[in-house]
Coordinates of C-alpha atoms and ligand atoms in Angstrom, one line a residue:
X1 CA -15.5 -20.0 -42.7
X2 CA -15.7 -18.3 -39.4
X3 CA -17.5 -20.0 -36.5
X4 CA -20.7 -18.3 -35.2
X5 CA -20.8 -16.7 -31.7
X6 CA -23.9 -17.2 -29.6
X7 CA -22.6 -15.3 -26.5
X8 CA -23.7 -11.7 -26.2
X9 CA -20.9 -10.5 -24.1
X10 CA -18.3 -12.2 -26.3
X11 CA -19.9 -10.7 -29.4
X12 CA -19.7 -7.3 -27.8
X13 CA -15.9 -7.9 -27.0
X14 CA -15.3 -8.8 -30.6
X15 CA -17.3 -5.9 -32.0
X16 CA -15.6 -3.4 -29.8
X17 CA -12.1 -4.7 -30.6
X18 CA -12.9 -4.8 -34.3
X19 CA -14.3 -1.2 -34.2
X20 CA -11.1 0.0 -32.4
X21 CA -8.5 -2.0 -34.3
X22 CA -10.0 -1.8 -37.8
X23 CA -9.0 -5.2 -39.3
X24 CA -9.9 -6.1 -42.8
X25 CA -11.6 -9.3 -41.6
X26 CA -12.8 -11.0 -38.5
X27 CA -12.3 -14.8 -38.1
X28 CA -13.5 -16.9 -35.2
X29 CA -11.3 -19.9 -34.8
X30 CA -12.7 -23.5 -34.7
X31 CA -9.5 -25.1 -33.4
X32 CA -9.5 -27.7 -36.2
X33 CA -6.4 -29.2 -37.8
X34 CA -7.6 -27.8 -41.1
X35 CA -7.6 -24.3 -39.6
X36 CA -4.0 -24.8 -38.3
X37 CA -2.9 -26.2 -41.7
X38 CA -4.5 -23.3 -43.6
X39 CA -2.8 -20.6 -41.5
X40 CA 0.5 -22.4 -41.5
X41 CA 0.3 -22.7 -45.4
X42 CA -0.3 -18.9 -45.5
X43 CA 2.8 -18.3 -43.4
X44 CA 4.9 -20.7 -45.4
X45 CA 3.8 -19.0 -48.6
X46 CA 4.6 -15.5 -47.4
X47 CA 8.1 -16.8 -46.3
X48 CA 7.6 -16.0 -42.5
X49 CA 7.8 -19.8 -41.8
X50 CA 10.4 -22.2 -43.2
X51 CA 9.5 -25.9 -43.6
X52 CA 11.8 -28.5 -42.0
X53 CA 12.5 -31.4 -44.3
X54 CA 13.7 -33.5 -41.4
X55 CA 10.6 -33.1 -39.2
X56 CA 7.2 -33.7 -40.6
X57 CA 4.6 -30.9 -40.2
X58 CA 7.3 -28.7 -38.4
X59 CA 8.5 -25.2 -39.2
X60 CA 11.0 -22.6 -38.2
X61 CA 10.2 -19.0 -37.5
X62 CA 12.8 -16.2 -37.1
X63 CA 11.6 -13.3 -35.0
X64 CA 12.6 -9.7 -35.4
X65 CA 15.9 -9.4 -33.5
X66 CA 14.2 -6.9 -31.2
X67 CA 11.4 -9.3 -30.3
X68 CA 13.0 -12.4 -28.8
X69 CA 11.8 -12.6 -25.2
X70 CA 9.4 -11.4 -22.5
X71 CA 9.7 -7.7 -21.8
X72 CA 9.4 -7.2 -18.0
X73 CA 10.1 -3.5 -18.2
X74 CA 7.1 -3.1 -20.4
X75 CA 4.8 -5.3 -18.4
X76 CA 2.2 -3.6 -16.2
X77 CA -0.2 -4.5 -13.3
X78 CA -2.7 -1.8 -13.5
X79 CA -4.8 -1.6 -10.4
X80 CA -6.7 1.6 -9.3
X81 CA -4.5 1.8 -6.2
X82 CA -0.8 1.5 -6.9
X83 CA -0.2 -0.3 -3.6
X84 CA -2.2 -3.2 -4.8
X85 CA 0.3 -3.8 -7.6
X86 CA 3.1 -3.7 -5.1
X87 CA 6.8 -2.7 -5.3
X88 CA 7.8 -5.6 -7.6
X89 CA 5.4 -4.7 -10.5
X90 CA 5.4 -1.8 -13.0
X91 CA 2.3 0.3 -12.5
X92 CA 0.3 2.9 -14.4
X93 CA -3.2 4.0 -13.5
X94 CA -5.9 2.0 -15.5
X95 CA -7.4 5.1 -17.1
X96 CA -4.1 6.5 -18.2
X97 CA -2.8 3.1 -19.5
X98 CA -6.0 2.4 -21.3
X99 CA -6.0 5.8 -23.0
X100 CA -2.4 5.3 -24.1
X101 CA -3.1 1.8 -25.4
X102 CA -6.4 2.8 -27.1
X103 CA -4.3 5.3 -29.1
X104 CA -2.0 2.5 -30.2
X105 CA -4.8 0.0 -30.9
X106 CA -6.7 2.5 -33.1
X107 CA -6.5 1.1 -36.6
X108 CA -3.6 -1.2 -35.6
X109 CA -5.0 -4.2 -37.5
X110 CA -5.5 -2.4 -40.8
X111 CA -4.7 -4.7 -43.7
X112 CA -4.8 -7.8 -41.4
X113 CA -7.3 -10.4 -40.2
X114 CA -8.5 -10.3 -36.6
X115 CA -8.5 -13.8 -35.2
X116 CA -10.8 -14.7 -32.3
X117 CA -9.4 -17.6 -30.3
X118 CA -11.6 -19.3 -27.7
X119 CA -9.3 -21.2 -25.4
X120 CA -9.5 -23.2 -22.2
X121 CA -6.7 -23.2 -19.7
X122 CA -7.0 -26.7 -18.2
X123 CA -9.0 -29.6 -19.5
X124 CA -12.4 -28.4 -20.7
X125 CA -14.9 -28.9 -17.9
X126 CA -12.3 -29.4 -15.2
X127 CA -13.4 -27.6 -11.9
X128 CA -10.0 -25.9 -11.9
X129 CA -10.1 -24.8 -15.6
X130 CA -10.8 -21.3 -16.9
X131 CA -11.8 -20.0 -20.3
X132 CA -10.2 -17.1 -22.1
X133 CA -10.8 -15.4 -25.5
X134 CA -7.7 -14.1 -27.2
X135 CA -8.2 -11.6 -30.0
X136 CA -5.0 -11.3 -32.1
X137 CA -3.8 -10.2 -35.6
X138 CA -1.0 -12.8 -35.6
X139 CA -1.5 -16.2 -37.3
X140 CA 1.7 -17.3 -35.6
X141 CA -0.1 -16.7 -32.3
X142 CA -3.1 -18.7 -33.4
X143 CA -1.0 -21.7 -34.4
X144 CA 1.0 -21.6 -31.2
X145 CA -2.3 -21.3 -29.1
X146 CA -3.6 -24.4 -31.0
X147 CA -0.6 -26.3 -29.4
X148 CA -0.3 -24.6 -26.1
X149 CA -4.0 -24.5 -25.1
X150 CA -7.3 -26.2 -25.9
X151 CA -8.8 -24.1 -28.7
X152 CA -12.0 -23.7 -30.7
X153 CA -15.6 -24.7 -31.1
X154 CA -15.6 -27.1 -28.1
X155 CA -14.5 -24.1 -25.9
X156 CA -17.4 -22.0 -27.3
X157 CA -19.7 -24.8 -26.5
X158 CA -18.5 -25.0 -22.9
X159 CA -18.9 -21.2 -22.7
X160 CA -22.6 -21.5 -23.7
X161 CA -24.5 -18.2 -24.0
X162 CA -23.5 -16.6 -20.8
X163 CA -20.4 -18.4 -19.4
X164 CA -17.5 -16.5 -17.9
X165 CA -14.4 -15.7 -20.0
X166 CA -11.2 -13.7 -19.6
X167 CA -10.9 -11.2 -22.4
X168 CA -7.3 -11.0 -23.9
X169 CA -6.6 -8.5 -26.6
X170 CA -3.4 -8.8 -28.5
X171 CA -2.0 -6.9 -31.5
X172 CA 1.5 -7.1 -33.0
X173 CA 1.1 -3.4 -33.6
X174 CA 2.0 -3.3 -37.3
X175 CA -0.8 -2.1 -39.5
X176 CA -0.4 -2.6 -43.3
X177 CA -1.1 0.1 -45.8
X178 CA -2.6 -1.1 -49.1
X179 CA 0.2 -2.5 -51.3
X180 CA 2.7 -2.4 -48.4
X181 CA 4.9 -5.6 -48.2
X182 CA 4.6 -7.3 -44.8
X183 CA 7.7 -8.0 -42.7
X184 CA 8.6 -11.6 -42.0
X185 CA 8.0 -10.9 -38.3
X186 CA 6.0 -7.7 -37.9
X187 CA 6.0 -6.1 -34.5
X188 CA 6.3 -2.6 -32.9
X189 CA 9.4 -1.0 -31.5
X190 CA 10.2 -1.6 -27.8
X191 CA 8.9 1.7 -26.6
X192 CA 5.5 1.0 -28.0
X193 CA 5.3 -2.5 -26.5
X194 CA 2.8 -2.9 -23.6
X195 CA 1.9 -6.1 -21.8
X196 CA -0.9 -4.8 -19.5
X197 CA -3.1 -6.5 -16.9
X198 CA -6.2 -5.1 -15.3
X199 CA -6.7 -7.7 -12.4
X200 CA -9.8 -5.9 -11.1
X201 CA -11.5 -6.5 -14.4
X202 CA -9.8 -9.8 -15.3
X203 CA -8.6 -8.1 -18.5
X204 CA -5.4 -8.4 -20.6
X205 CA -4.2 -5.9 -23.2
X206 CA -1.0 -6.7 -25.0
X207 CA 0.5 -4.6 -27.8
X208 CA 3.6 -4.6 -30.0
X209 CA 5.2 -8.0 -29.5
X210 CA 4.6 -11.4 -31.2
X211 CA 6.9 -13.4 -29.0
X212 CA 6.1 -16.0 -26.3
X213 CA 4.6 -14.9 -23.0
X214 CA 4.1 -11.4 -24.5
X215 CA 1.7 -12.7 -27.2
X216 CA 0.4 -16.2 -26.2
X217 CA -1.8 -14.6 -23.6
X218 CA -3.1 -17.8 -22.0
X219 CA 0.4 -18.5 -20.6
X220 CA 2.0 -15.9 -18.3
X221 CA -0.7 -13.1 -18.7
X222 CA -3.7 -15.3 -17.9
X223 CA -2.5 -18.4 -16.2
X224 CA -0.1 -16.6 -13.9
X225 CA -0.7 -12.8 -13.6
X226 CA -4.5 -12.7 -13.8
X227 CA -5.0 -16.2 -12.3
X228 CA -2.8 -15.4 -9.3
X229 CA -5.0 -12.5 -8.5
X230 CA -8.1 -14.5 -9.0
X231 CA -6.6 -17.4 -7.0
X232 CA -6.1 -15.1 -4.0
X233 CA -9.6 -13.9 -4.1
X234 CA -11.0 -17.4 -4.6
X235 CA -8.7 -19.3 -2.2
X236 CA -6.6 -21.4 -4.6
X237 CA -3.1 -21.1 -6.1
X238 CA -1.7 -20.3 -9.6
X239 CA 2.1 -20.9 -9.6
X240 CA 5.1 -20.9 -12.0
X241 CA 5.7 -24.6 -11.3
X242 CA 6.3 -27.8 -13.2
X243 CA 4.3 -30.9 -11.9
X244 CA 5.8 -34.4 -12.0
X245 CA 5.0 -37.8 -10.7
X246 CA 7.7 -39.9 -9.1
X247 CA 7.1 -43.6 -8.6
X248 CA 9.3 -45.6 -6.2
X249 CA 10.5 -49.1 -6.8
X250 CA 7.7 -50.2 -4.5
X251 CA 5.1 -48.5 -6.7
X252 CA 4.4 -45.6 -4.4
X253 CA 3.5 -42.3 -6.2
X254 CA 4.7 -38.9 -5.1
X255 CA 3.7 -35.7 -6.8
X256 CA 6.1 -32.8 -6.9
X257 CA 5.5 -29.2 -7.9
X258 CA 8.6 -27.1 -8.4
X259 CA 9.1 -23.4 -9.0
X260 CA 12.3 -22.2 -10.6
X261 CA 12.7 -18.9 -12.4
X262 CA 12.5 -18.8 -16.2
X263 CA 15.2 -20.9 -18.0
X264 CA 16.3 -22.4 -14.6
X265 CA 15.3 -26.1 -15.2
X266 CA 11.6 -26.7 -15.0
X267 CA 11.1 -28.4 -18.3
X268 CA 14.2 -30.5 -17.7
X269 CA 13.1 -31.6 -14.2
X270 CA 9.6 -32.3 -15.4
X271 CA 10.9 -34.8 -18.0
X272 CA 13.6 -36.2 -15.8
X273 CA 15.0 -39.7 -16.5
X274 CA 15.8 -41.1 -13.1
X275 CA 19.4 -42.4 -12.7
X276 CA 18.5 -44.0 -9.4
X277 CA 17.6 -47.7 -9.8
X278 CA 13.9 -48.5 -9.9
X279 CA 12.5 -45.0 -9.7
X280 CA 10.4 -43.6 -12.5
X281 CA 9.4 -40.0 -13.4
X282 CA 6.4 -38.9 -15.5
X283 CA 5.4 -35.4 -16.5
X284 CA 2.2 -33.6 -15.8
X285 CA 3.3 -30.1 -16.7
X286 CA 6.5 -28.1 -17.3
X287 CA 5.7 -24.5 -16.5
X288 CA 2.5 -23.7 -14.6
X289 CA 0.4 -25.3 -11.9
X290 CA -3.1 -24.4 -10.8
X291 CA -4.0 -25.9 -7.4
X292 CA -7.1 -26.2 -5.3
X293 CA -7.8 -28.0 -2.0
X294 CA -9.8 -31.1 -2.8
X295 CA -12.6 -32.9 -0.8
X296 CA -10.0 -34.8 1.2
X297 CA -8.2 -31.6 2.3
X298 CA -5.1 -32.2 0.2
X299 CA -3.9 -29.8 -2.5
X300 CA -4.6 -30.9 -6.1
X301 CA -2.8 -29.6 -9.2
X302 CA -3.6 -29.4 -12.9
X303 CA -1.4 -28.2 -15.7
X304 CA -3.5 -25.5 -17.4
X305 CA -1.5 -25.8 -20.6
X306 CA -1.6 -28.4 -23.4
X307 CA 1.9 -27.9 -24.8
X308 CA 5.4 -26.9 -24.0
X309 CA 7.0 -23.6 -24.9
X310 CA 10.5 -24.9 -24.1
X311 CA 14.0 -23.4 -24.2
X312 CA 15.8 -25.0 -27.1
X313 CA 19.6 -24.3 -26.5
X314 CA 21.1 -26.9 -24.2
X315 CA 18.3 -29.5 -25.0
X316 CA 19.8 -32.7 -26.2
X317 CA 19.5 -36.5 -25.9
X318 CA 22.2 -36.2 -23.3
X319 CA 20.4 -33.6 -21.1
X320 CA 16.7 -34.2 -21.9
X321 CA 16.0 -37.2 -24.1
X322 CA 12.2 -37.0 -23.4
X323 CA 12.1 -33.5 -24.8
X324 CA 14.1 -34.5 -27.9
X325 CA 11.6 -37.3 -28.5
X326 CA 8.7 -34.9 -28.2
X327 CA 10.2 -32.8 -31.1
X328 CA 10.0 -35.2 -34.0
X329 CA 6.9 -33.8 -35.7
X330 CA 4.2 -31.1 -35.4
X331 CA 6.5 -28.6 -33.9
X332 CA 6.9 -24.8 -34.2
X333 CA 10.6 -23.8 -33.7
X334 CA 11.4 -20.1 -33.1
X335 CA 14.9 -18.6 -33.4
X336 CA 16.8 -21.8 -33.8
X337 CA 19.4 -22.3 -36.5
X338 CA 18.7 -24.1 -39.8
X339 CA 21.0 -26.8 -41.1
X340 CA 21.7 -27.3 -44.8
X341 CA 19.8 -30.6 -44.8
X342 CA 16.6 -28.9 -43.5
X343 CA 16.8 -29.6 -39.8
X344 CA 17.0 -27.3 -36.8
X345 CA 20.1 -26.9 -34.7
X346 CA 21.2 -25.1 -31.5
X347 CA 24.1 -24.8 -29.1
X348 CA 24.2 -28.0 -27.0
X349 CA 22.5 -30.1 -29.7
X350 CA 23.7 -33.8 -30.0
X351 CA 26.3 -34.8 -32.5
X352 CA 28.8 -32.8 -34.5
X353 CA 28.4 -29.1 -34.9
X354 CA 27.2 -28.5 -38.5
X355 CA 29.9 -27.2 -40.9
X356 CA 27.4 -24.5 -42.0
X357 CA 24.0 -23.3 -40.9
X358 CA 21.7 -20.3 -41.2
X359 CA 21.6 -18.5 -37.9
X360 CA 18.5 -17.2 -36.1
X361 CA 18.9 -13.9 -37.9
X362 CA 18.9 -15.6 -41.3
X363 CA 22.6 -15.2 -42.0
X364 CA 25.3 -17.8 -42.9
X365 CA 26.9 -19.3 -39.8
X366 CA 30.0 -21.5 -39.5
X367 CA 31.6 -23.0 -36.3
X368 CA 34.0 -20.6 -34.6
X369 CA 31.8 -17.6 -35.3
X370 CA 31.8 -15.1 -32.5
X371 CA 28.0 -15.2 -32.5
X372 CA 25.6 -18.0 -31.4
X373 CA 23.7 -19.8 -34.2
X374 CA 20.5 -20.1 -32.1
X375 CA 19.2 -17.3 -29.9
X376 CA 19.7 -18.2 -26.2
X377 CA 15.9 -17.9 -25.8
X378 CA 15.1 -19.9 -29.0
X379 CA 12.1 -22.1 -28.2
X380 CA 10.1 -25.0 -29.4
X381 CA 6.3 -25.2 -29.2
X382 CA 5.3 -28.8 -28.8
X383 CA 2.1 -30.7 -28.0
X384 CA 2.4 -32.2 -24.5
X385 CA 0.7 -35.4 -25.6
X386 CA 3.7 -36.1 -27.8
X387 CA 6.0 -36.4 -24.8
X388 CA 6.9 -40.1 -24.2
X389 CA 6.9 -39.6 -20.5
X390 CA 3.6 -37.6 -20.1
X391 CA 1.4 -39.2 -17.4
X392 CA -1.4 -41.2 -19.0
X393 CA -3.8 -39.3 -16.7
X394 CA -2.2 -35.8 -17.1
X395 CA -5.5 -34.4 -18.2
X396 CA -7.6 -35.7 -15.4
X397 CA -9.9 -32.9 -14.4
X398 CA -9.4 -33.2 -10.6
X399 CA -5.6 -33.0 -10.9
X400 CA -3.0 -34.8 -8.9
X401 CA -2.4 -34.5 -5.1
X402 CA 0.9 -32.6 -4.3
X403 CA 3.2 -34.1 -1.7
X404 CA 6.3 -31.9 -2.2
X405 CA 7.0 -28.3 -3.1
X406 CA 10.4 -27.4 -4.4
X407 CA 11.8 -23.8 -4.8
X408 CA 15.1 -23.0 -6.3
X409 CA 17.2 -20.8 -8.6
X410 CA 20.4 -20.5 -10.4
X411 CA 23.2 -19.6 -7.9
X412 CA 26.9 -20.1 -8.7
X413 CA 27.7 -19.8 -5.0
X414 CA 26.4 -19.9 -1.4
X415 CA 23.1 -21.9 -1.8
X416 CA 23.6 -25.7 -1.3
X417 CA 22.3 -28.5 -3.5
X418 CA 19.3 -29.2 -1.3
X419 CA 17.7 -28.0 1.9
X420 CA 14.5 -28.9 3.6
X421 CA 12.3 -26.3 5.4
X422 CA 11.8 -26.7 9.1
X423 CA 8.1 -25.9 8.8
X424 CA 5.5 -24.4 6.4
X425 CA 6.3 -20.9 7.5
X426 CA 10.0 -21.5 7.0
X427 CA 9.2 -23.0 3.6
X428 CA 7.3 -19.9 2.6
X429 CA 10.3 -17.9 3.8
X430 CA 12.5 -19.9 1.5
X431 CA 10.1 -19.2 -1.4
X432 CA 9.8 -15.6 -0.5
X433 CA 13.6 -15.0 -0.5
X434 CA 14.4 -17.2 -3.5
X435 CA 17.3 -15.7 -5.6
X436 CA 18.6 -16.4 -9.0
X437 CA 20.8 -15.1 -11.7
X438 CA 18.8 -13.5 -14.6
X439 CA 18.5 -15.4 -17.9
X440 CA 17.7 -14.7 -21.6
X441 CA 14.0 -15.4 -21.0
X442 CA 13.6 -11.7 -20.4
X443 CA 15.0 -8.8 -22.4
X444 CA 17.7 -7.3 -20.2
X445 CA 20.9 -8.2 -18.6
X446 CA 21.8 -11.9 -18.1
X447 CA 23.6 -13.3 -15.0
X448 CA 22.6 -10.5 -12.5
X449 CA 21.7 -11.9 -9.1
X450 CA 18.1 -10.9 -8.0
X451 CA 15.4 -12.0 -5.6
X452 CA 12.8 -13.8 -7.5
X453 CA 10.2 -14.9 -4.9
X454 CA 8.6 -18.2 -5.7
X455 CA 9.9 -17.7 -9.3
X456 CA 6.9 -15.3 -9.5
X457 CA 8.6 -11.9 -9.6
X458 CA 7.6 -11.3 -13.2
X459 CA 4.3 -13.1 -12.9
X460 CA 2.5 -12.1 -9.7
X461 CA -0.6 -10.1 -10.5
X462 CA -0.8 -8.3 -7.2
X463 CA 1.2 -7.1 -4.2
X464 CA 3.9 -9.7 -3.6
X465 CA 3.6 -9.2 0.2
X466 CA -0.1 -10.1 0.0
X467 CA 1.0 -13.1 -2.1
X468 CA 3.3 -14.2 0.8
X469 CA 0.3 -13.9 3.1
X470 CA -1.8 -16.0 0.7
X471 CA 0.8 -18.7 0.9
X472 CA 0.7 -18.6 4.7
X473 CA -3.1 -18.7 4.6
X474 CA -3.1 -21.7 2.3
X475 CA -0.8 -23.5 4.7
X476 CA -3.1 -22.7 7.7
X477 CA -6.0 -24.2 5.7
X478 CA -4.0 -27.3 4.6
X479 CA -2.7 -28.0 8.1
X480 CA -1.0 -31.4 8.4
X481 CA -2.0 -32.1 4.8
X482 CA 0.3 -29.4 3.5
X483 CA 3.1 -30.5 1.1
X484 CA 6.6 -30.5 2.6
X485 CA 8.9 -27.7 1.2
X486 CA 12.4 -28.0 -0.1
X487 CA 14.9 -25.6 -1.8
X488 CA 17.4 -26.7 -4.4
X489 CA 20.3 -25.3 -6.5
X490 CA 21.5 -27.4 -9.4
X491 CA 23.8 -24.6 -10.5
X492 CA 26.7 -24.3 -8.0
X493 CA 30.0 -23.6 -9.7
X494 CA 33.6 -24.2 -8.8
X495 CA 36.1 -21.4 -8.6
X496 CA 37.1 -22.4 -12.2
X497 CA 33.5 -21.8 -13.3
X498 CA 32.5 -25.4 -13.8
X499 CA 29.2 -26.9 -12.5
X500 CA 29.9 -28.9 -9.4
X501 CA 26.8 -31.1 -9.7
X502 CA 26.0 -33.0 -12.9
X503 CA 22.3 -32.1 -12.8
X504 CA 19.6 -33.3 -15.2
X505 CA 18.8 -37.1 -14.6
X506 CA 21.1 -37.1 -11.5
X507 CA 18.7 -34.7 -9.9
X508 CA 16.5 -37.8 -9.3
X509 CA 18.9 -38.6 -6.4
X510 CA 17.8 -35.4 -4.7
X511 CA 14.1 -36.0 -5.4
X512 CA 14.5 -39.5 -3.9
X513 CA 15.9 -38.1 -0.7
X514 CA 12.8 -35.7 -0.5
X515 CA 10.4 -38.7 -0.9
X516 CA 12.3 -40.7 1.8
X517 CA 12.2 -37.6 4.0
X518 CA 8.4 -37.4 3.9
X519 CA 8.2 -41.2 4.6
X520 CA 10.5 -40.7 7.6
X521 CA 13.2 -43.0 6.0
X522 CA 16.1 -40.6 5.3
X523 CA 18.2 -38.7 7.7
X524 CA 18.9 -34.9 7.8
X525 CA 21.1 -32.7 9.8
X526 CA 19.9 -29.5 11.2
X527 CA 21.8 -26.4 10.1
X528 CA 21.1 -22.7 10.5
X529 CA 19.4 -22.5 7.0
X530 CA 17.4 -25.7 7.1
X531 CA 17.7 -29.5 7.0
X532 CA 20.4 -30.9 4.8
X533 CA 21.0 -34.6 3.9
X534 CA 23.0 -36.3 6.6
X535 CA 26.1 -38.2 5.6
X536 CA 25.1 -41.1 3.4
X537 CA 21.4 -40.1 3.2
X538 CA 21.7 -39.0 -0.5
X539 CA 21.9 -42.0 -2.8
X540 CA 25.2 -41.5 -4.7
X541 CA 25.5 -45.1 -5.9
X542 CA 27.2 -45.2 -9.3
X543 CA 27.6 -41.4 -9.4
X544 CA 31.0 -40.1 -10.4
X545 CA 31.3 -36.8 -8.5
X546 CA 34.5 -36.1 -6.6
X547 CA 34.0 -36.2 -2.8
X548 CA 35.3 -32.7 -2.4
X549 CA 32.6 -31.4 -4.8
X550 CA 29.9 -33.2 -2.8
X551 CA 31.3 -31.6 0.3
X552 CA 31.2 -28.2 -1.2
X553 CA 27.6 -28.4 -2.5
X554 CA 26.3 -29.8 0.8
X555 CA 28.1 -27.3 3.1
X556 CA 26.6 -24.3 4.8
X557 CA 29.0 -21.5 4.7
X558 CA 27.9 -19.5 7.7
X559 CA 29.9 -16.4 6.8
X560 CA 28.5 -16.3 3.3
X561 CA 25.0 -16.7 4.6
X562 CA 25.5 -14.0 7.2
X563 CA 26.6 -11.8 4.3
X564 CA 23.2 -12.4 2.7
X565 CA 21.2 -11.0 5.6
X566 CA 21.5 -7.3 4.6
X567 CA 20.2 -8.2 1.1
X568 CA 17.3 -10.2 2.6
X569 CA 16.5 -7.2 4.9
X570 CA 16.5 -4.9 2.0
X571 CA 14.3 -7.3 0.0
X572 CA 11.7 -7.4 2.8
X573 CA 11.9 -3.7 3.5
X574 CA 10.4 -2.8 0.1
X575 CA 7.1 -4.3 1.3
X576 CA 6.9 -2.0 4.3
X577 CA 4.0 -2.7 6.7
X578 CA 2.4 -5.1 4.2
X579 CA 5.1 -7.7 4.8
X580 CA 3.5 -10.5 6.9
X581 CA 4.9 -10.4 10.5
X582 CA 5.4 -14.2 10.2
X583 CA 8.0 -13.5 7.4
X584 CA 9.8 -11.0 9.5
X585 CA 9.9 -13.5 12.3
X586 CA 11.5 -16.1 9.9
X587 CA 14.2 -13.6 8.9
X588 CA 15.0 -12.8 12.5
X589 CA 15.1 -16.6 13.3
X590 CA 17.6 -17.1 10.5
X591 CA 19.8 -14.3 11.7
X592 CA 19.7 -15.7 15.2
X593 CA 20.6 -19.2 14.1
X594 CA 23.5 -17.9 12.0
X595 CA 24.7 -16.2 15.2
Ligands
GTP1 P1 11.1 -21.4 -18.8 O1 10.4 -22.2 -19.9 O2 11.7 -20.2 -19.2 O3 10.1 -21.2 -17.6 O4 12.4 -22.3 -18.3 P2 12.5 -23.7 -17.5 O5 12.5 -23.4 -16.1 O6 11.6 -24.7 -18.0 O7 14.1 -24.1 -17.9 P3 14.6 -25.3 -18.8 O8 14.3 -26.6 -18.2 O9 14.2 -25.1 -20.2 O10 16.2 -25.1 -18.6 C1 16.8 -23.9 -19.1 C2 18.3 -24.1 -19.2 O11 18.9 -24.7 -18.0 C3 18.7 -25.1 -20.3 O12 19.7 -24.6 -21.0 C4 19.0 -26.4 -19.6 O13 20.0 -27.1 -20.3 C5 19.6 -25.8 -18.3 N1 19.4 -26.8 -17.2 C6 18.3 -27.4 -16.8 N2 18.4 -28.3 -15.8 C7 19.7 -28.2 -15.5 C8 20.6 -28.9 -14.5 O14 20.1 -29.7 -13.7 N3 21.9 -28.6 -14.5 C9 22.4 -27.6 -15.3 N4 23.7 -27.4 -15.2 N5 21.7 -27.0 -16.3 C10 20.4 -27.3 -16.3
SPV2 C1 9.3 -18.0 -19.1 O1 9.9 -17.0 -19.5 O2 9.2 -18.3 -17.9 C2 8.7 -18.8 -20.1 C3 8.7 -18.4 -21.5 O3 8.1 -19.9 -19.8 S1 7.5 -17.2 -21.9 O4 6.3 -17.9 -22.4 O5 8.0 -16.4 -23.1 O6 7.2 -16.4 -20.8
MN3 MN1 8.3 -20.2 -17.5

């Protein structure tokens, strides 16, 4: 039975969506386990989900091969003035985009149930949390939202009769005629997909895709694109950042928030197993941080999500044991391979490669095949509370105080292992100029170098130049309580194409240096690009990395950096007069230091 709505504006949103989309039924979600089980049973029965014998209450979905990742080319920031979306976002005027999308939405839920999902981003009642309502015709989305957010009656109760919510309308865009057999993964073709944001109205309209950030609208659409625009207006921060707690052997806690582009190591770093003696890492969040200045003037962060939508390939007991131990039960896997004994598998999984599997497209697969068994953007949806290293207080409403910000990306060359900013402004410059090779998290080419400022290029809901200014303003407000800023690159490669740094748990050595830096206990040498660990400052005890590799990843190649200047100038030029003069001054400073 559908839950009753006692909120007039919410009822109006539901009524209007139902009138436009024309579903057979409207169902308001209560968020119960029974509801999850019923919907999952329907999907198992129809064959769109496959049960996994080896993992209790866990299933595998295979998406349509055209619907496997976010679609940045079809993602829009629709502001009345194009300049407010800025040069890094796609833009269509709100009236025009709404007219186009209304045409698509008309009758789009025919033959389907329209689900109304009340959800909270952040612990219900947290001063940093926000409530959204997602309307969707996908039961897969409902089940994923159950894991990724806090869903149901308790959210409606928190909303009361006139509380504020962010309306999020989603349709897979695949109406069903009477008697028509449904697809295993219904969706619309790429040219009909639209992931649209109207920041002036705090409104999200998504059409045509059932996958990840395109469809789970609490995640990138609300918690980053809409929230970043709200955060600027309201004086807080919404960032594409993991949050972790590091505890020293002496028991001192450090909280680190790190922004890396999609599929560049956030989940892995958040669940790090320290290889440095006596240090411990615990997870608060793996993808998004919402941060507000607290009563003591420090910056406090919450994880607005309740689950992990993590990259599967490459995840193993070797690389990320904590993630592996999160995945034993109650998991939704998407686009992984299926083994003959009823388990999932992907490239990089522990143990022997199965002699036979069903690949992510549902076909027979054997080792040596020219194609991968799991899609490179195959993912798991897992409850955060199942992670063995989740902080016991990860849901505390006031959040955790951030000591350190880390930016980074995936760069085979040039960028050293770690680099500390000289100042807040220099740190903002490092974030603003972050670069990375593209990954399978977005539909498009993989391995192309691009600027991805603050790992927010696909997620900033307003003009990126104004976002740089917002960072500068936050620093001015935080003053000497501002977190220190670092830049890392775990992905340097040798001429032969091998990673020079072992990464994963060994990254704890770099985090330890950062903590010792803020305590004034570790040395650094000044270079043109920032402060690098001085000889002997990085704890390499017990690490088996050849000296020449260490030398290479801790070197600053002046000629290579000089060669980056034109690309940095071009990057900044796109923002015209809107670029904060303090960023321009930083670029000039870098050029001067490089000589
Ligand atoms: P999104 O969920 O898309 O935002 O990605 P993410 O930033 O959480 O990336 P994730 O931690 O899932 O890592 C993506 C890929 O990078 C996986 O294949 C990892 O195995 C690999 N990876 C993560 N950390 C490291 C590292 O320290 N070194 C190397 N070489 N690879 C890494
Ligand atoms: C990302 O691409 O950064 C993700 C996955 O975290 S998705 O939710 O699909 O955006
Ligand atoms: Mn992400």
